mmCIF file of C-alpha atoms in Angstrom:
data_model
loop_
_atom_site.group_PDB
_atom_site.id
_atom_site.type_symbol
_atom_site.label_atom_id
_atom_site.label_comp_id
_atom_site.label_asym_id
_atom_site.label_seq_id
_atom_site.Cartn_x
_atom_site.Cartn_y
_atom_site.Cartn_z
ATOM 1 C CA UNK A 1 55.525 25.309 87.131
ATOM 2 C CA UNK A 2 56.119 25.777 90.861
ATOM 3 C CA UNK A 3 59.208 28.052 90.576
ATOM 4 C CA UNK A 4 56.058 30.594 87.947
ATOM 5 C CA UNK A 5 53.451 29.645 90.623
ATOM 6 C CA UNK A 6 56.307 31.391 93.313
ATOM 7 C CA UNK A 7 56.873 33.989 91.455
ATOM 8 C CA UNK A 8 53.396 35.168 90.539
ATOM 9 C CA UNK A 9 51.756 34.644 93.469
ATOM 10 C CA UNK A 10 54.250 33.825 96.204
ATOM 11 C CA UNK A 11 51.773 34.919 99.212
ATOM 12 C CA UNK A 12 49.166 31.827 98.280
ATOM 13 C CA UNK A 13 52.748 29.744 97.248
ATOM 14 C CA UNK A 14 53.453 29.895 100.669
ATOM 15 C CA UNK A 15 50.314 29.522 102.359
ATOM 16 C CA UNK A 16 49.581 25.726 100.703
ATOM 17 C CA UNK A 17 53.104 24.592 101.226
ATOM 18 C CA UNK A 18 53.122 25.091 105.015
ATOM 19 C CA UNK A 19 49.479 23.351 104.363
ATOM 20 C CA UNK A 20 51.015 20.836 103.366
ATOM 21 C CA UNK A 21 53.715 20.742 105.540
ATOM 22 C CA UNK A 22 51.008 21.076 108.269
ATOM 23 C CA UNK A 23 49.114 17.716 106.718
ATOM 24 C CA UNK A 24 52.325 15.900 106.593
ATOM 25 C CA UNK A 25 52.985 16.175 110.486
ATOM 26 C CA UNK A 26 49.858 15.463 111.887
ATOM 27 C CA UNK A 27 50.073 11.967 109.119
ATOM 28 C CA UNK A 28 53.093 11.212 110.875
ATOM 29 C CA UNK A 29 52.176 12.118 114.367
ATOM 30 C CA UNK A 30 48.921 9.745 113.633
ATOM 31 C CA UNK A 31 51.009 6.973 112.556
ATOM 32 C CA UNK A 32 52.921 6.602 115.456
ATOM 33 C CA UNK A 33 49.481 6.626 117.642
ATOM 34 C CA UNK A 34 47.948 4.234 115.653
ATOM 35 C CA UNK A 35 49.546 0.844 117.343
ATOM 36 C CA UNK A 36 51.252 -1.744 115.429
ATOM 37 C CA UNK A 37 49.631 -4.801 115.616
ATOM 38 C CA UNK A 38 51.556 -8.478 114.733
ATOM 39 C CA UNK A 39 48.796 -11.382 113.764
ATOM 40 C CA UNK A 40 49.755 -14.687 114.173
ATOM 41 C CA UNK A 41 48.766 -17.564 112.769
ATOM 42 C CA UNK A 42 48.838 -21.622 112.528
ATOM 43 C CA UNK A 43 46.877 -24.068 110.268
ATOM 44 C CA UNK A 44 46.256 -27.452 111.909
ATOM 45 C CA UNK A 45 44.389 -30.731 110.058
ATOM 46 C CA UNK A 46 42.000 -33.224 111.515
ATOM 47 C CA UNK A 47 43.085 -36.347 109.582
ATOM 48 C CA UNK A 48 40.715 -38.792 108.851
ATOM 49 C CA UNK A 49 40.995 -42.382 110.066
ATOM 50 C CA UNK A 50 42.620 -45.036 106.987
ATOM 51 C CA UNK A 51 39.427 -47.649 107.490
ATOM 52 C CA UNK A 52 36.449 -45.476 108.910
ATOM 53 C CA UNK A 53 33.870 -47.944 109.564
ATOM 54 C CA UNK A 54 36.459 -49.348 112.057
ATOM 55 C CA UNK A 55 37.372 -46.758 113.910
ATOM 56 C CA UNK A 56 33.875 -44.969 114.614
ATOM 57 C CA UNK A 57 31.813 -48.143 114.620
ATOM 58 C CA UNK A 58 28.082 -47.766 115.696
ATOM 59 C CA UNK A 59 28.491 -44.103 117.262
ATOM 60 C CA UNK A 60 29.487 -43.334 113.498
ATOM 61 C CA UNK A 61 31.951 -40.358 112.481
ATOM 62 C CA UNK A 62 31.951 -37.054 114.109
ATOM 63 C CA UNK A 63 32.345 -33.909 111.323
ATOM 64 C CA UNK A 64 35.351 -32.143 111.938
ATOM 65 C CA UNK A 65 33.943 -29.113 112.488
ATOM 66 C CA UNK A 66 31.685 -30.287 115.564
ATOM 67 C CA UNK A 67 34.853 -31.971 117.006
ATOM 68 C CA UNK A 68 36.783 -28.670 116.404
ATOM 69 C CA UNK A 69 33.885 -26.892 118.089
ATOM 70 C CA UNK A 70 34.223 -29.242 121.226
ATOM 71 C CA UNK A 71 38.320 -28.696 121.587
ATOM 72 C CA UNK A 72 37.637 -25.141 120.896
ATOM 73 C CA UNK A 73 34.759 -24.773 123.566
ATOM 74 C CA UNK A 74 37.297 -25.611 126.289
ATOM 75 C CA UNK A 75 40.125 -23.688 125.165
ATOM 76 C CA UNK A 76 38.049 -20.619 124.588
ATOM 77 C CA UNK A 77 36.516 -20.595 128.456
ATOM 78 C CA UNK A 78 37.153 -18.121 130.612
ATOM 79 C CA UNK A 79 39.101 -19.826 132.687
ATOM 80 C CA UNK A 80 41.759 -21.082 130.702
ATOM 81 C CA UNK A 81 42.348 -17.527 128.968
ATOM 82 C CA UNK A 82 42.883 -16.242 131.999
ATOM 83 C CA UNK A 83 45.652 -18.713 132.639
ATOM 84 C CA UNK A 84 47.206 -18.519 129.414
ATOM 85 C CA UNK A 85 46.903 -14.357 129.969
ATOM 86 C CA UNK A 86 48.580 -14.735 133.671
ATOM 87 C CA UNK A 87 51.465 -16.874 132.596
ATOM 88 C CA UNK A 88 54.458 -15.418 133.409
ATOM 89 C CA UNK A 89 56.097 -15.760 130.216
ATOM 90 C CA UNK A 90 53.109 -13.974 128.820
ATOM 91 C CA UNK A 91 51.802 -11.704 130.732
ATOM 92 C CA UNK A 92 49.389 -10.364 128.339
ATOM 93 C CA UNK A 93 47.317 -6.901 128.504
ATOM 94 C CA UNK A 94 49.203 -5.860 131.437
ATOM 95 C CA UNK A 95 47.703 -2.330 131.163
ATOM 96 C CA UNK A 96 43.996 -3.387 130.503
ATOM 97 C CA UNK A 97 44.025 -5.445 133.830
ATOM 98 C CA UNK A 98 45.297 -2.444 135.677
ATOM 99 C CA UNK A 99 41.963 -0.692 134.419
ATOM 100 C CA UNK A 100 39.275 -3.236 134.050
ATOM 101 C CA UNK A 101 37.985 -6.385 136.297
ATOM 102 C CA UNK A 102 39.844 -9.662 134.088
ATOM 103 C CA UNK A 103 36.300 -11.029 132.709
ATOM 104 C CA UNK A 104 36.191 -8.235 130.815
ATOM 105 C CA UNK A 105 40.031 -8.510 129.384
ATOM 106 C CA UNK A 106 38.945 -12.013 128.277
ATOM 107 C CA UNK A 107 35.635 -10.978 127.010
ATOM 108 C CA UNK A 108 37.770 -8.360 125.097
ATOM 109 C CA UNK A 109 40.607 -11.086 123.728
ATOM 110 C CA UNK A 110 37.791 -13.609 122.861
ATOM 111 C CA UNK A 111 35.909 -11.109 120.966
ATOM 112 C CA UNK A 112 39.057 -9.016 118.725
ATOM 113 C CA UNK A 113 42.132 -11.079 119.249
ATOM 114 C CA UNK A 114 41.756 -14.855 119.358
ATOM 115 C CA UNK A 115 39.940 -16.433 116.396
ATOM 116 C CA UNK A 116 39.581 -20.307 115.350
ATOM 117 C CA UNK A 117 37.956 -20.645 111.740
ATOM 118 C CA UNK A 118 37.684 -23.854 109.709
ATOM 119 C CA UNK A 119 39.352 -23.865 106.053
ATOM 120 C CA UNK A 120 38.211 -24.578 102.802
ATOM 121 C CA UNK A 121 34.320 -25.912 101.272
ATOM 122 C CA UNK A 122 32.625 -28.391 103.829
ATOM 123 C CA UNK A 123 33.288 -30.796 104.960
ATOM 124 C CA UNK A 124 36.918 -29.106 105.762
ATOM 125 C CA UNK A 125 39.074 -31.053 107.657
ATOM 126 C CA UNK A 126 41.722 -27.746 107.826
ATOM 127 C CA UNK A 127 41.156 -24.892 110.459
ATOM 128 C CA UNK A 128 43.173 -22.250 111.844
ATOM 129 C CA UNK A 129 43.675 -20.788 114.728
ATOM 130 C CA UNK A 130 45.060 -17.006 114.993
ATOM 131 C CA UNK A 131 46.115 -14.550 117.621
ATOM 132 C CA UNK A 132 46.917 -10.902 117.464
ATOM 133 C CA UNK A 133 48.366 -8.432 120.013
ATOM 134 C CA UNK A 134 51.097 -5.710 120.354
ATOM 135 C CA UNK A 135 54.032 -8.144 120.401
ATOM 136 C CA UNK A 136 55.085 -10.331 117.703
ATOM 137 C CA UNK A 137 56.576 -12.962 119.996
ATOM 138 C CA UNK A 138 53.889 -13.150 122.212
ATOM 139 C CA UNK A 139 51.834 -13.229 119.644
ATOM 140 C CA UNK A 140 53.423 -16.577 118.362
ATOM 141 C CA UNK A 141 53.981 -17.791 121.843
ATOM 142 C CA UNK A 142 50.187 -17.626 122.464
ATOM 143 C CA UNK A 143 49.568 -19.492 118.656
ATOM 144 C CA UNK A 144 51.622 -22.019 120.397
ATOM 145 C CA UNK A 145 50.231 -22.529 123.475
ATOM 146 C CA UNK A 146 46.360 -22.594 122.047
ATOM 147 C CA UNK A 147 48.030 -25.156 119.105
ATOM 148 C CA UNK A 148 49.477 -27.585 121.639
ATOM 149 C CA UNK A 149 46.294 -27.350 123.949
ATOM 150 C CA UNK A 150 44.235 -28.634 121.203
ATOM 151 C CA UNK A 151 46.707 -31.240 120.184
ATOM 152 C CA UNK A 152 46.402 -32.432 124.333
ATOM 153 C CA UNK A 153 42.576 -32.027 124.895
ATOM 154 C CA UNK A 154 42.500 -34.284 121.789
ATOM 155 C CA UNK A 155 45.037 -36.819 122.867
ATOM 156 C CA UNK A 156 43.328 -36.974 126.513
ATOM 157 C CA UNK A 157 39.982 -37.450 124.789
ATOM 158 C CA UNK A 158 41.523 -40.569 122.828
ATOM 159 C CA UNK A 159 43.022 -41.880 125.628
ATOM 160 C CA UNK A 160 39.439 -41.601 127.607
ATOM 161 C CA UNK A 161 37.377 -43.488 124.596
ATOM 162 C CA UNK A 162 40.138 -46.163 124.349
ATOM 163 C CA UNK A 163 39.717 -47.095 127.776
ATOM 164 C CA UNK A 164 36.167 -47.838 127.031
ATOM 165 C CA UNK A 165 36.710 -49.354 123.505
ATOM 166 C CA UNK A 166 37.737 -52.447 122.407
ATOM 167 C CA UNK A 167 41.428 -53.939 121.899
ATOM 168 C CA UNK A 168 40.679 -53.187 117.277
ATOM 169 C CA UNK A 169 40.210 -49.943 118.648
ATOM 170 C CA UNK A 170 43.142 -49.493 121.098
ATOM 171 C CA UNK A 171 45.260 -50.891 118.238
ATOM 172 C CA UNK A 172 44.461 -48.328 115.725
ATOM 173 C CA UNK A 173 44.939 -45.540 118.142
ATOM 174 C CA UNK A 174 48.390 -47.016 119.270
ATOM 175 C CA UNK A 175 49.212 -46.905 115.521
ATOM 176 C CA UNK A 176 48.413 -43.774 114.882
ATOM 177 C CA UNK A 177 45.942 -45.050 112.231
ATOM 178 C CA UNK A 178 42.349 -43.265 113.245
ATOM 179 C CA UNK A 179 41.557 -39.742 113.689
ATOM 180 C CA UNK A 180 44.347 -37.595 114.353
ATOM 181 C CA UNK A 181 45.330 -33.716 115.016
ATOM 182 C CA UNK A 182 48.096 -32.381 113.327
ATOM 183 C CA UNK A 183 50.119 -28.790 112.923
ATOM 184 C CA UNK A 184 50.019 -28.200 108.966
ATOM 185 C CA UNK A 185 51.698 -24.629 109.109
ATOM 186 C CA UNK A 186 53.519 -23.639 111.858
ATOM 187 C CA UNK A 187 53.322 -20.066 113.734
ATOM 188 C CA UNK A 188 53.921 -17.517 111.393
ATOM 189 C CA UNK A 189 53.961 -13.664 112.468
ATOM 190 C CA UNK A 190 52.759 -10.770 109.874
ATOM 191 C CA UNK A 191 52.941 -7.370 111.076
ATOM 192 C CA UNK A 192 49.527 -5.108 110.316
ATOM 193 C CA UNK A 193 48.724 -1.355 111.617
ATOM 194 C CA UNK A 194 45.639 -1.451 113.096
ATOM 195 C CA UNK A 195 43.251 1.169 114.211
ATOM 196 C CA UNK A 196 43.127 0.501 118.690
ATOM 197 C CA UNK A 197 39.919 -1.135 119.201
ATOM 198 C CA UNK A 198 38.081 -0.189 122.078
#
């Protein structure tokens, strides 16, 4: 069918193959402007405690969601992205802070990069945290470093309310045996072409 459509009308042939040609090149050449983007991600649990009338006593037991909020209220401020940006090992959006003042380069990475989302029906005890940027290993580095924060700011907490508590309490929380945070998944990296955003 193509070598008939040459020969009878080789003029109009010609004219949609470089067309096509044409439409091929500028799909390439738009491929390699459209930046590839690497997402990573880690799934972490809030474990419940083995005897819950126990461990929460009058105050009574906290969702997980509201004490994911909390955790996620400090490790989202301002000022510890910017840290975890200017971190040598990082160094993230190196251009963007050449350009813009850094409370907008956080605003930016709070708003289309960094994203904490609870799992599964209510009450879900499972929430994950993601991260996605230019650079596959940065992007895992940063899962890290936002995975271990939580797992800190929690322990720190702990250590706060046992001081105040009383020694049933200080015992469970020795043991391991109340509410605890834990990594479910570790950092995985999946690769994604992304349109730039803004």
């Amino acid at each position: 069918l193509v070598a008939a459509a040459c020969l009878r009308r080789p003029k109009r042939t010609t004219q949609m193959a470089a067309l096509a040609l044409a439409g091929c090149a500028l799909a390439a050449a738009a491929s390699f402007l459209i930046p590839n983007r690497y997402t990573s991600t880690v799934v972490m649990r809030v474990t419940r405690p083995i005897d819950p009338k126990r461990w929460y006593g009058e105050r009574g037991p906290v969702p997980a969601a509201e004490r994911v909020e909390q955790l996620q209220q400090e490790i989202l401020s301002r000022t510890n992205l910017e840290e975890i940006i200017q971190k040598p090992f990082l160094n993230l959006y190196e251009r963007e802070r050449r350009r813009i003042p850094m409370e907008e380069v956080v605003a930016r990475m709070r708003k289309h990069d960094v994203g904490i989302q609870m799992l599964g029906p209510s009450p879900g005890q499972e929430f994950r945290i993601s991260f996605t940027y230019g650079d596959p290993l940065k992007a895992q580095a940063v899962v890290r470093v936002l995975a271990s924060q939580f797992i800190e700011r929690n322990l720190s907490d702990q250590r706060d309310e046992t001081k105040m508590a009383n020694e049933e309490y200080r015992l469970m929380a020795e043991h391991k045996v109340g509410e605890n945070l834990a990594v479910l998944d570790p950092p995985a990296c999946r690769s994604r072409r992304l349109r730039p955003t803004g």
